[in-house]
Tab-separated table of C-alpha atoms and ligand atoms in Angstrom:
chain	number	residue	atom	x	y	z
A	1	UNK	CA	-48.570	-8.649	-52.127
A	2	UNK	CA	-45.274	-7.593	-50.367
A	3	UNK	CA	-46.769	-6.677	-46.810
A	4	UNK	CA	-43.434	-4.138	-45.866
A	5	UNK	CA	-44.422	-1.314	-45.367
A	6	UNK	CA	-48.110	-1.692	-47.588
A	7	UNK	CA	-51.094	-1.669	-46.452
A	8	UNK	CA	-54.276	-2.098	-49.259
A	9	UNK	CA	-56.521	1.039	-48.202
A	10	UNK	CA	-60.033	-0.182	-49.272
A	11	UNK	CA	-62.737	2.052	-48.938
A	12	UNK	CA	-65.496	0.183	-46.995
A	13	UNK	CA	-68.907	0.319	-47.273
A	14	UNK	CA	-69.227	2.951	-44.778
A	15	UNK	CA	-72.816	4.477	-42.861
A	16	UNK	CA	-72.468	8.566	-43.621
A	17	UNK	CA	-71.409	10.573	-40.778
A	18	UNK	CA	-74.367	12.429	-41.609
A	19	UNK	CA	-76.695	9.738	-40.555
A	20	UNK	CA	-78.201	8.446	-43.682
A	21	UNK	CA	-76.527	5.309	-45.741
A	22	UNK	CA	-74.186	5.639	-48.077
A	23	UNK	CA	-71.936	3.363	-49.955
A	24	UNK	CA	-68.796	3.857	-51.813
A	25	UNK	CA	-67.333	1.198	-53.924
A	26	UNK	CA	-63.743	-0.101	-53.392
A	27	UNK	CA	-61.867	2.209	-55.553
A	28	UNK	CA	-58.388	3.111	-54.606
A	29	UNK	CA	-55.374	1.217	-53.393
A	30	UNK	CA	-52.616	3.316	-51.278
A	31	UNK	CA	-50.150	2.784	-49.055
A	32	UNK	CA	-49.613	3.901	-45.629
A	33	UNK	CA	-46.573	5.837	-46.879
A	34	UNK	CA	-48.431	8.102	-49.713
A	35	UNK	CA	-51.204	8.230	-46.605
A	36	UNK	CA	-48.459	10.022	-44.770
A	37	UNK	CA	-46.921	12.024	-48.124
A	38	UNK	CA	-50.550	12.982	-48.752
A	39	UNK	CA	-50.976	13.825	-45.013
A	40	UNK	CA	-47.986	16.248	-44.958
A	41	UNK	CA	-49.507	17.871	-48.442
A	42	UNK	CA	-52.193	18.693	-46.205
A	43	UNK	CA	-50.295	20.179	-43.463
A	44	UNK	CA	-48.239	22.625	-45.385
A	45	UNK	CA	-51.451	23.582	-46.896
A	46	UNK	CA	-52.629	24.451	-43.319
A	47	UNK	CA	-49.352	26.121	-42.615
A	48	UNK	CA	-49.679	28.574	-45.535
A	49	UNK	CA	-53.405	29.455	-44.217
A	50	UNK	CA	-52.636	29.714	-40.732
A	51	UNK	CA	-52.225	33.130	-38.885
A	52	UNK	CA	-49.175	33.773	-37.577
A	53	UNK	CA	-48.924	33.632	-33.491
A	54	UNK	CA	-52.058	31.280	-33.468
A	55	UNK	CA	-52.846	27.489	-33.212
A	56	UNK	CA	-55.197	25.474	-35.478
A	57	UNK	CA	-58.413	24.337	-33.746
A	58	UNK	CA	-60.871	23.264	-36.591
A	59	UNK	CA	-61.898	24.326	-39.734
A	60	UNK	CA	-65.123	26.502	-40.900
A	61	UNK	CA	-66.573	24.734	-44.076
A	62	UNK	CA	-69.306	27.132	-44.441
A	63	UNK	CA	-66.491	30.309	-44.360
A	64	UNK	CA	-63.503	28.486	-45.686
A	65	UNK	CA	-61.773	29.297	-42.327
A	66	UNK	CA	-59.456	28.296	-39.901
A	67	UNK	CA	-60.409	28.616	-36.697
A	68	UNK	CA	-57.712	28.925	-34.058
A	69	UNK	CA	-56.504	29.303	-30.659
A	70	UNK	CA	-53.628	30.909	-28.733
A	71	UNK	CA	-51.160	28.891	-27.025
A	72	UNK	CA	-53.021	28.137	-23.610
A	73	UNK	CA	-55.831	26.178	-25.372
A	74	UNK	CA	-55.444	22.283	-24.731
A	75	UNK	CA	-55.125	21.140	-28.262
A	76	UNK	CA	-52.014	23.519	-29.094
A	77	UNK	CA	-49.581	20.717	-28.857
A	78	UNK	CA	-50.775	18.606	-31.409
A	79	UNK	CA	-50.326	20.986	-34.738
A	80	UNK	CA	-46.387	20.723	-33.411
A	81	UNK	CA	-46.664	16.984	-32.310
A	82	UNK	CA	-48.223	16.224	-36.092
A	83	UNK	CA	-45.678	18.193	-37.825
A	84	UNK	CA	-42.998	16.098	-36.455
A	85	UNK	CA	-44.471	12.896	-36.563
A	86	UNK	CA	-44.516	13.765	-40.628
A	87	UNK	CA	-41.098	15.165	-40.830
A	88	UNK	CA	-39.860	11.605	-39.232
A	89	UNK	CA	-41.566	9.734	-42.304
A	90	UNK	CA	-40.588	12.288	-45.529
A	91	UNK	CA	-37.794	14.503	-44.395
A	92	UNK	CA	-39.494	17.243	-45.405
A	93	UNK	CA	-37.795	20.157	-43.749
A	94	UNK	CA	-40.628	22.747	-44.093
A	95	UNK	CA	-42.771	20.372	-41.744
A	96	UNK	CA	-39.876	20.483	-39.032
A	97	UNK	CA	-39.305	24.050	-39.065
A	98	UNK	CA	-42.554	24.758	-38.871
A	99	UNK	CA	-42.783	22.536	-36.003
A	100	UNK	CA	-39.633	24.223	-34.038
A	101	UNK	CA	-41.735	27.853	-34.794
A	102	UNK	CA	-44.553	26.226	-33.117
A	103	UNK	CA	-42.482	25.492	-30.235
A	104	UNK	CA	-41.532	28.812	-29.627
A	105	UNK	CA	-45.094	30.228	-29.578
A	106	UNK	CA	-45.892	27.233	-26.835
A	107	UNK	CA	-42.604	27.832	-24.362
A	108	UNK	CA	-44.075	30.041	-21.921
A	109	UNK	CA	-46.981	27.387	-21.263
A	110	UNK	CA	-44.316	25.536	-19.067
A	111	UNK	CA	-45.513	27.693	-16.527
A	112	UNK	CA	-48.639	27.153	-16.967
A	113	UNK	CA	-51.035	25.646	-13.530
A	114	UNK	CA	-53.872	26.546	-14.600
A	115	UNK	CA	-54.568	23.537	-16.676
A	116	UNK	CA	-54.088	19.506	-16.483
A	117	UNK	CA	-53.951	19.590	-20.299
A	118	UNK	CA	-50.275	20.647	-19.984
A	119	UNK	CA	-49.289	17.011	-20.511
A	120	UNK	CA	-50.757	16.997	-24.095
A	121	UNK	CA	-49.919	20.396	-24.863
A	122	UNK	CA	-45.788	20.054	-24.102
A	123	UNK	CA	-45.581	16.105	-24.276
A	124	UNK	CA	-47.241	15.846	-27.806
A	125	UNK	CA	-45.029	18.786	-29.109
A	126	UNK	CA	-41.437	19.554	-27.144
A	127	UNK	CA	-41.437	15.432	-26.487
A	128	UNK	CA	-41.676	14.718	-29.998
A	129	UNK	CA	-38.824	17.045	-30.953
A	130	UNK	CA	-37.066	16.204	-28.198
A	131	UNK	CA	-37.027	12.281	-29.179
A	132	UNK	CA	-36.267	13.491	-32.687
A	133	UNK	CA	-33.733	16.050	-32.320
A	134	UNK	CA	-32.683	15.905	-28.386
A	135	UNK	CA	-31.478	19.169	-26.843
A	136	UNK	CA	-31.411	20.098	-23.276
A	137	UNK	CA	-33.373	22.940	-23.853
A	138	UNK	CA	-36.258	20.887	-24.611
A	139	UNK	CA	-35.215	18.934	-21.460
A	140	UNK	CA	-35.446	21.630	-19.176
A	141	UNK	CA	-38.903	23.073	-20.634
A	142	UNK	CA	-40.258	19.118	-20.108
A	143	UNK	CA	-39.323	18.953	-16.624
A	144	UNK	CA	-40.652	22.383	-15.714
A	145	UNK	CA	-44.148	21.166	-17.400
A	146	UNK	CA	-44.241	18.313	-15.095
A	147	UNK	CA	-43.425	20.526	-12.158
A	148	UNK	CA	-46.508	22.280	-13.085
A	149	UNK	CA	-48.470	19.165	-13.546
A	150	UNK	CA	-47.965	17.906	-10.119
A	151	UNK	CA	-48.933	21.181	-8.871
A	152	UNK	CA	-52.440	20.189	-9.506
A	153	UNK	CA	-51.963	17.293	-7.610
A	154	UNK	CA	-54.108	16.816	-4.354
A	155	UNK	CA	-52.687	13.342	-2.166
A	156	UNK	CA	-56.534	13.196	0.138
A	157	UNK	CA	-58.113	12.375	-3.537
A	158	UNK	CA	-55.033	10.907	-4.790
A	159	UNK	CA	-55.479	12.491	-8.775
A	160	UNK	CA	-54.352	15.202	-10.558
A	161	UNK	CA	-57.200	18.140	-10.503
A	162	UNK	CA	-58.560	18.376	-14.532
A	163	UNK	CA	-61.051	21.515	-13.656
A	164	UNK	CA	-60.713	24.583	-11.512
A	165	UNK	CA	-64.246	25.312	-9.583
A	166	UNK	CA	-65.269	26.111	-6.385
A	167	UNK	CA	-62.717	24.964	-3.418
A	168	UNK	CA	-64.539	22.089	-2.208
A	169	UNK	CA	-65.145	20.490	-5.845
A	170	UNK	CA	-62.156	18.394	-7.442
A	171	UNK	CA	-63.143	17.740	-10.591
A	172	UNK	CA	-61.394	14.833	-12.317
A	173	UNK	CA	-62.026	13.960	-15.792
A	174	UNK	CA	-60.862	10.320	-17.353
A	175	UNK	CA	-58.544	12.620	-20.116
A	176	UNK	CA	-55.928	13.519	-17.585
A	177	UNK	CA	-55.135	9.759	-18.067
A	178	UNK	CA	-53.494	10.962	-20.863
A	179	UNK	CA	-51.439	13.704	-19.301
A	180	UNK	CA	-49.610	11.267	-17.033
A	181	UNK	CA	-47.023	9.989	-19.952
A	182	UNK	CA	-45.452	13.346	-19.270
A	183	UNK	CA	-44.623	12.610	-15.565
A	184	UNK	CA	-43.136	8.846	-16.604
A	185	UNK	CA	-40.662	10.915	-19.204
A	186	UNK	CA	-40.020	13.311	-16.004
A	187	UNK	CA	-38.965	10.641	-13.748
A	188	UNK	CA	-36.817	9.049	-16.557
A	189	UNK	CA	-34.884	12.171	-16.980
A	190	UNK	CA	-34.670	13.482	-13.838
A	191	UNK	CA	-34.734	10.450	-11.583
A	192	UNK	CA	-36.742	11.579	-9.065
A	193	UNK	CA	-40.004	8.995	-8.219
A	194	UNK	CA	-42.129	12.036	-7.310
A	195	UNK	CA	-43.607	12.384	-10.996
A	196	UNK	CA	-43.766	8.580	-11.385
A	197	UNK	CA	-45.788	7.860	-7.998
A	198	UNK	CA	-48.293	10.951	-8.650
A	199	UNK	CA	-48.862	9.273	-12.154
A	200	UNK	CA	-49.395	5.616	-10.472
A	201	UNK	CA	-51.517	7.419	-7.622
A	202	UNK	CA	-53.413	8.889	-10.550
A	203	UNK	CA	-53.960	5.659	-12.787
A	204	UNK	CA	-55.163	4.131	-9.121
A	205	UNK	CA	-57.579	6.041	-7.999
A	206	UNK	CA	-58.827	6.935	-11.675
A	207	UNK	CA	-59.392	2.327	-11.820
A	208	UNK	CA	-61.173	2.267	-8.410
A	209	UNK	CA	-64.032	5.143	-9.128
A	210	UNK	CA	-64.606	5.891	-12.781
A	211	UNK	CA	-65.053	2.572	-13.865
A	212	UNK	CA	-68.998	0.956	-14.050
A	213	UNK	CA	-69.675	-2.934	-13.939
A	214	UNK	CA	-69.711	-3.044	-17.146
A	215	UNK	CA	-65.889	-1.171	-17.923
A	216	UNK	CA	-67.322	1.777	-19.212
A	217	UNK	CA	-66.053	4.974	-17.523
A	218	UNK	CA	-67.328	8.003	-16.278
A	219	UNK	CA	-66.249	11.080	-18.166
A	220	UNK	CA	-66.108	13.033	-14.891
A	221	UNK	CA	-65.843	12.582	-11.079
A	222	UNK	CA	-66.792	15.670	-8.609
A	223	UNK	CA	-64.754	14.245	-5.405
A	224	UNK	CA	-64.772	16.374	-2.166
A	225	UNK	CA	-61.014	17.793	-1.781
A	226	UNK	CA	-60.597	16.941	1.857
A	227	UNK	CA	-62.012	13.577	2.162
A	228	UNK	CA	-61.432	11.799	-1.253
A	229	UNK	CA	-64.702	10.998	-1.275
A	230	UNK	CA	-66.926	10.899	-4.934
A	231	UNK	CA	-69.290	13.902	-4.947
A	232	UNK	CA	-71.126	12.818	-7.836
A	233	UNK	CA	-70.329	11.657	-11.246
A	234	UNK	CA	-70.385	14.224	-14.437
A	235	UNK	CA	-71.813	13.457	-17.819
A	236	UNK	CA	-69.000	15.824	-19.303
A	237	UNK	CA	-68.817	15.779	-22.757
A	238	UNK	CA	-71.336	13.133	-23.051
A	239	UNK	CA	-75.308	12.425	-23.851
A	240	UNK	CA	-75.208	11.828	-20.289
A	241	UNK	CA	-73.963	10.437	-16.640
A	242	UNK	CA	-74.678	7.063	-17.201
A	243	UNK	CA	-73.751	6.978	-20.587
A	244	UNK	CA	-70.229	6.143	-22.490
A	245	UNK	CA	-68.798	8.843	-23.848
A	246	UNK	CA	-66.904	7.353	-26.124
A	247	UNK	CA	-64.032	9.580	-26.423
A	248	UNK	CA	-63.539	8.675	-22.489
A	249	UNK	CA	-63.430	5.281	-23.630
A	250	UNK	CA	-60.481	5.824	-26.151
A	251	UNK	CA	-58.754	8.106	-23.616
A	252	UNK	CA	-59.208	5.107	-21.270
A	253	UNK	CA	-57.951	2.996	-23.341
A	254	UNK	CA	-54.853	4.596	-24.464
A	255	UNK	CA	-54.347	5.765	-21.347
A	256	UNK	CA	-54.087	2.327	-19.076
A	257	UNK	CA	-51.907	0.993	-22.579
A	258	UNK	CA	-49.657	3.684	-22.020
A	259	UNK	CA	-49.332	3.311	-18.274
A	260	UNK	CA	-48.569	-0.310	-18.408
A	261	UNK	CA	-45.788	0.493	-21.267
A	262	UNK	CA	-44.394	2.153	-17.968
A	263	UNK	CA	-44.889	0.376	-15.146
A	264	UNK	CA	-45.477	-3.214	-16.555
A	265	UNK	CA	-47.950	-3.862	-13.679
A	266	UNK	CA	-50.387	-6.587	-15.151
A	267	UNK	CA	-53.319	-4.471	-13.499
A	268	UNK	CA	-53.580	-1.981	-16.359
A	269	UNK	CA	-53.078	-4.174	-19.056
A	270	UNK	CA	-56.274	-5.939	-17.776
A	271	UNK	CA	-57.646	-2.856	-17.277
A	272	UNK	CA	-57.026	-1.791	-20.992
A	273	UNK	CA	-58.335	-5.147	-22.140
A	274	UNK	CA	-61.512	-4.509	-20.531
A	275	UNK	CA	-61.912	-1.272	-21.904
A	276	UNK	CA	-61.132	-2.517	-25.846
A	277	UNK	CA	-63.284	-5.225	-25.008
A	278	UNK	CA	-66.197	-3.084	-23.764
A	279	UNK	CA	-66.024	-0.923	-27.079
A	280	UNK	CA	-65.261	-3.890	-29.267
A	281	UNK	CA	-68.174	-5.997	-28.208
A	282	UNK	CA	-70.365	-3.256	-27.941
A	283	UNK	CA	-73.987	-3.486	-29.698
A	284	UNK	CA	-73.698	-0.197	-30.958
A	285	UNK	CA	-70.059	-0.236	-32.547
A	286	UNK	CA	-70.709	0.297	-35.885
A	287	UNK	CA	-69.205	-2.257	-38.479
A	288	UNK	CA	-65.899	-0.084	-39.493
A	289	UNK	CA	-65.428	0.683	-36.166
A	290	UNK	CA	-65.695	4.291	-35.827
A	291	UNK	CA	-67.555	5.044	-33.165
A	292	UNK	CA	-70.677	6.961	-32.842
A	293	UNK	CA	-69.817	10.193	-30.218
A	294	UNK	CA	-71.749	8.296	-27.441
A	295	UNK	CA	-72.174	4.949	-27.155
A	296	UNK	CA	-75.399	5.466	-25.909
A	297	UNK	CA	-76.719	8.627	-28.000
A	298	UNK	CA	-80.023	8.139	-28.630
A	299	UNK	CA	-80.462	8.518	-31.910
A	300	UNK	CA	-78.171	5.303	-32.959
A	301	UNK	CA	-77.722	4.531	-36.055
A	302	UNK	CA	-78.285	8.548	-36.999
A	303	UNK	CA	-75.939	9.850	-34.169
A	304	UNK	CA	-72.464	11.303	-35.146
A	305	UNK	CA	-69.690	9.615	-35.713
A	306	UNK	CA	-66.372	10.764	-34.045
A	307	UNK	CA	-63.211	10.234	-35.702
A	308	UNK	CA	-61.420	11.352	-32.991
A	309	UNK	CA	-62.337	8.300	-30.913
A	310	UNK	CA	-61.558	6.201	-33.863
A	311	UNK	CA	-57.989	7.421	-34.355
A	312	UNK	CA	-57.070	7.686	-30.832
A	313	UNK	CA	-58.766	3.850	-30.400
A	314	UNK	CA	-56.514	2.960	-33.535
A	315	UNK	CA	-53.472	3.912	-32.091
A	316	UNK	CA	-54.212	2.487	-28.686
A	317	UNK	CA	-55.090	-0.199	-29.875
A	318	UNK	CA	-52.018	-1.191	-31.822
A	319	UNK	CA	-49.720	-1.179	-28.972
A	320	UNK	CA	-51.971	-2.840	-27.184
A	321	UNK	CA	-51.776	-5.170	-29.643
A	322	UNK	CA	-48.015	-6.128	-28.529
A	323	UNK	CA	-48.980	-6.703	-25.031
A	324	UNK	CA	-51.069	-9.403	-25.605
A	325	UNK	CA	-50.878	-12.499	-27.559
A	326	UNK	CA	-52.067	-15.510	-29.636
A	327	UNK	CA	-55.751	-15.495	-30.875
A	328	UNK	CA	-55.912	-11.624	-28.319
A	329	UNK	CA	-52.972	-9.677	-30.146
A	330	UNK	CA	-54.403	-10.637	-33.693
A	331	UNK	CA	-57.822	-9.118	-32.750
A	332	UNK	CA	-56.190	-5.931	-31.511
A	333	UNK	CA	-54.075	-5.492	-34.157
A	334	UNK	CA	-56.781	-6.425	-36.952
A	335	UNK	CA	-59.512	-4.360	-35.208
A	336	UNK	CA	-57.247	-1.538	-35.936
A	337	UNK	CA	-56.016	-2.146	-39.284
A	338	UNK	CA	-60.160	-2.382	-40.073
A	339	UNK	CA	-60.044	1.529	-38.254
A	340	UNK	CA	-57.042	2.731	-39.925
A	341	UNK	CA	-58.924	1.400	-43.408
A	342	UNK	CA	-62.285	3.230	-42.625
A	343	UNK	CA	-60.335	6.334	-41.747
A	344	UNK	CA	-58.056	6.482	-44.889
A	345	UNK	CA	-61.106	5.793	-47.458
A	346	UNK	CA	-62.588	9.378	-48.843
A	347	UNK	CA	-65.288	8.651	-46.426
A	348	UNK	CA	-63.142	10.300	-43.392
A	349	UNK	CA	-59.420	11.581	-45.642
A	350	UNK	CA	-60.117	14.598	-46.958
A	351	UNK	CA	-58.967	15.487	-50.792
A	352	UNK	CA	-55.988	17.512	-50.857
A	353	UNK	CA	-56.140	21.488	-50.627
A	354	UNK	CA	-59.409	20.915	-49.054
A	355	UNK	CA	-60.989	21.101	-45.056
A	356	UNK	CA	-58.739	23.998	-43.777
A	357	UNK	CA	-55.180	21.613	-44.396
A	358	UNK	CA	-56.532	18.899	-42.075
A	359	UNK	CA	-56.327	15.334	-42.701
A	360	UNK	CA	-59.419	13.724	-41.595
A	361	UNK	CA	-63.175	14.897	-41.210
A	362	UNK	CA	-66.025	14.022	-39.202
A	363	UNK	CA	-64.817	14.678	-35.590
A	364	UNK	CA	-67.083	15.382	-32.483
A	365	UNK	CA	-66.014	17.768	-30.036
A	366	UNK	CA	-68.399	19.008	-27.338
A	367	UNK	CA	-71.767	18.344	-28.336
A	368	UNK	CA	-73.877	19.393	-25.227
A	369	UNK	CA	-71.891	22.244	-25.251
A	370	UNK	CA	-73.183	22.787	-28.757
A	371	UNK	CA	-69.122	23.109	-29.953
A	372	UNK	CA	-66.997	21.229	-32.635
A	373	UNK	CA	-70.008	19.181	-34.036
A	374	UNK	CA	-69.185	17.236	-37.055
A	375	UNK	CA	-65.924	19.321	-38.318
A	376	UNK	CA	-62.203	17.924	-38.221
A	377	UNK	CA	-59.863	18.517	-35.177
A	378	UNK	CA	-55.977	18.701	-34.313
A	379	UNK	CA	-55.776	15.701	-32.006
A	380	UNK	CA	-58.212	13.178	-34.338
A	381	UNK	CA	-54.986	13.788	-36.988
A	382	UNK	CA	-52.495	13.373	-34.638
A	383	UNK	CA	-53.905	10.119	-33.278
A	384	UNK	CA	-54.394	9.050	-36.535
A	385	UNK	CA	-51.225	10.083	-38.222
A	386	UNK	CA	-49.580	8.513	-34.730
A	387	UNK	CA	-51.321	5.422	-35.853
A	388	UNK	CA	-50.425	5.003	-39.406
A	389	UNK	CA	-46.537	5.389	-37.746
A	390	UNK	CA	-47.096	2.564	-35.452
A	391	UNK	CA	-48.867	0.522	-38.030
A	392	UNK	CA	-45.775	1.043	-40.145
A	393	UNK	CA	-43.535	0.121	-37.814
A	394	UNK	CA	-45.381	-3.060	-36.476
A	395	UNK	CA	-45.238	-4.404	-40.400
A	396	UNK	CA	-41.657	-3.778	-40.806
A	397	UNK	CA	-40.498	-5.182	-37.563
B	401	LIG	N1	-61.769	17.193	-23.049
B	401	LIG	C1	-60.923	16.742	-24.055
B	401	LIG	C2	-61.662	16.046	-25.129
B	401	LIG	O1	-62.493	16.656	-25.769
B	401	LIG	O2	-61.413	14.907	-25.371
């Protein structure tokens, strides 16, 4: 088979998100360019249902609804970010134009210190256009996002703060990992180390306390504000404290991938390693690799699946993949070809016209919060769609 560009999208036998068994036959052969054509049907779909002035969030099954969000929710880059990820592969105009009216909607979020999130919301949006279709505009709305990221920045505990509380907590939460590729881009443009040093200071202290024996991380650290010091450690978004939430784990993965890309300091390339070998080798990583919500949810093998974790994992994992080599890079890269698979077969892809525009189904957002349980979300398509890119590009290098 000619490998450019191709990819054989089997459906696998596949354990139902819902927590009973279920098998699907191998039935369909696609490539990862109709994946994408397919996945931009799907987001003009959502465009058409989407109210104007408002950001998607999820989708209610039971009401045939979109639910959204206005521009100041975390997750309001990605609709943008996704949009022009698709426009790069088909052209399609309509998916970049509704991508620039996005951007107008998210602008005044520059401004924004109220969140740490401001790193996914302006990175994954303004950055992609700005990569795609550079204009100093976009430059100057960048760099004032970063100036409002290091706002949050405290130099006794050495991180970015994730969560406003009281004044003595300094809550920290392994995410913000993710915000820091903003503060690389800012030092790029602008030249100044201050964004790159608060990102390293970041990555540092984030390696030294939310990391257990056994590389899994902490989804949150309460650290006193004066002293540095750790609090206490938050179960977050997870079944609990000691467990691995194992969207944390993707975040952490990505996250130390991404920071190497920048600094090329061997430390969190090992530090990545450990993390995709922790989830890898894990007992309770199901066969196709998407991950139940928790690694250590207690009611393995009927728990939730996230494909959230999966995509982000997927994508992570694939540059990760061209950091390493030999018998190392081949695991990477196959581990997520074996995700990308699992998340293209019907099992996870939606059909067309169908779950609110999005592409994938099956994500986890907050369960002890009792939110996003089982329903898709912006940022498990971007990571996804983000994946299928890098996949492509990987195969035709
Ligand atoms: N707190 C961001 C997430 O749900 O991953």
């Amino acid at each position: 088979m000619k490998i450019r560009n191709k990819i054989s999208i089997v459906c696998l036998l596949i354990i139902s998100c819902f927590g009973c068994t279920s098998y699907e036959q191998p039935n369909n052969e696609l490539t990862v360019s109709e994946m994408l054509k397919a996945s931009s049907s799907q987001y003009l779909f959502m465009k058409d249902k989407l109210e104007q002035g408002r950001f998607p969030k999820t989708y209610n099954k039971f009401m045939d609804k979109l639910q959204t969000s206005p521009s100041d929710w975390w997750c309001s880059g990605f609709y943008p970010g996704t949009l022009f990820y698709l426009y790069e592969e088909t052209e399609n105009q309509e998916l970049f134009d509704e991508g620039l009216h996005m951007l107008t909607l998210l602008e005044k979020e520059q401004y924004n210190i109220e969140t740490h999130d401001i790193g996914f919301m302006m990175y994954c949006s303004y950055g992609n256009a700005n990569r795609i279709s550079p204009n100093p505009k976009y430059d100057t709305i960048l760099v004032n996002s970063a100036k409002s990221l290091i706002t949050r920045f405290n130099p006794n505990v050495g991180c970015i703060k994730s969560h406003n509380r009281g004044d003595n907590d300094f809550v920290v939460i392994v995410d913000n990992m993710m915000n820091l590729e903003l503060l690389f881009w800012a030092t790029e443009f602008t030249k100044d180390s201050i964004y790159y040093n608060i990102a390293v200071s970041h990555a540092n202290t984030t390696m030294k306390n939310h990391f257990r024996a056994d590389n899994s991380l902490y989804h949150g650290i309460n650290y006193n504000a004066e002293t540095g010091k750790v609090n206490y450690y938050i179960g977050g978004q997870g079944f609990s404290e000691e467990s691995a939430w194992s969207r944390g784990q993707a975040w952490g993965l990505y996250g130390y991938t991404m920071m190497y890309r920048f600094t090329k300091d061997r430390k969190y390339l090992d530090q990545a390693i450990k993390i995709a070998e922790f989830q890898l080798n894990h007992p309770n990583m199901p066969e196709d690799l998407i991950p139940y919500w928790d690694y250590n949810a207690p009611d393995i093998p009927n728990a939730l699946r996230d494909a959230s974790t999966g995509a982000i994992n997927c994508s992570g994992l694939l540059e990760l993949s061209q950091y390493t080599q030999g018998e190392q890079s081949r695991k990477y890269f196959e581990s997520a070809e074996k995700m990308l698979l699992t998340l293209s077969s019907s099992q996870y892809t939606a059909p067309a016209n169908t779950n609110g525009g999005f592409i994938l189904k099956h994500s986890v957002g907050n369960i002890p919060a009792m939110t996003e349980i089982d329903v898709p979300l912006t940022y498990a398509d971007y990571y996804y769609v983000e994946a299928l890119k890098r996949y492509k590009e990987i195969k035709t290098r």
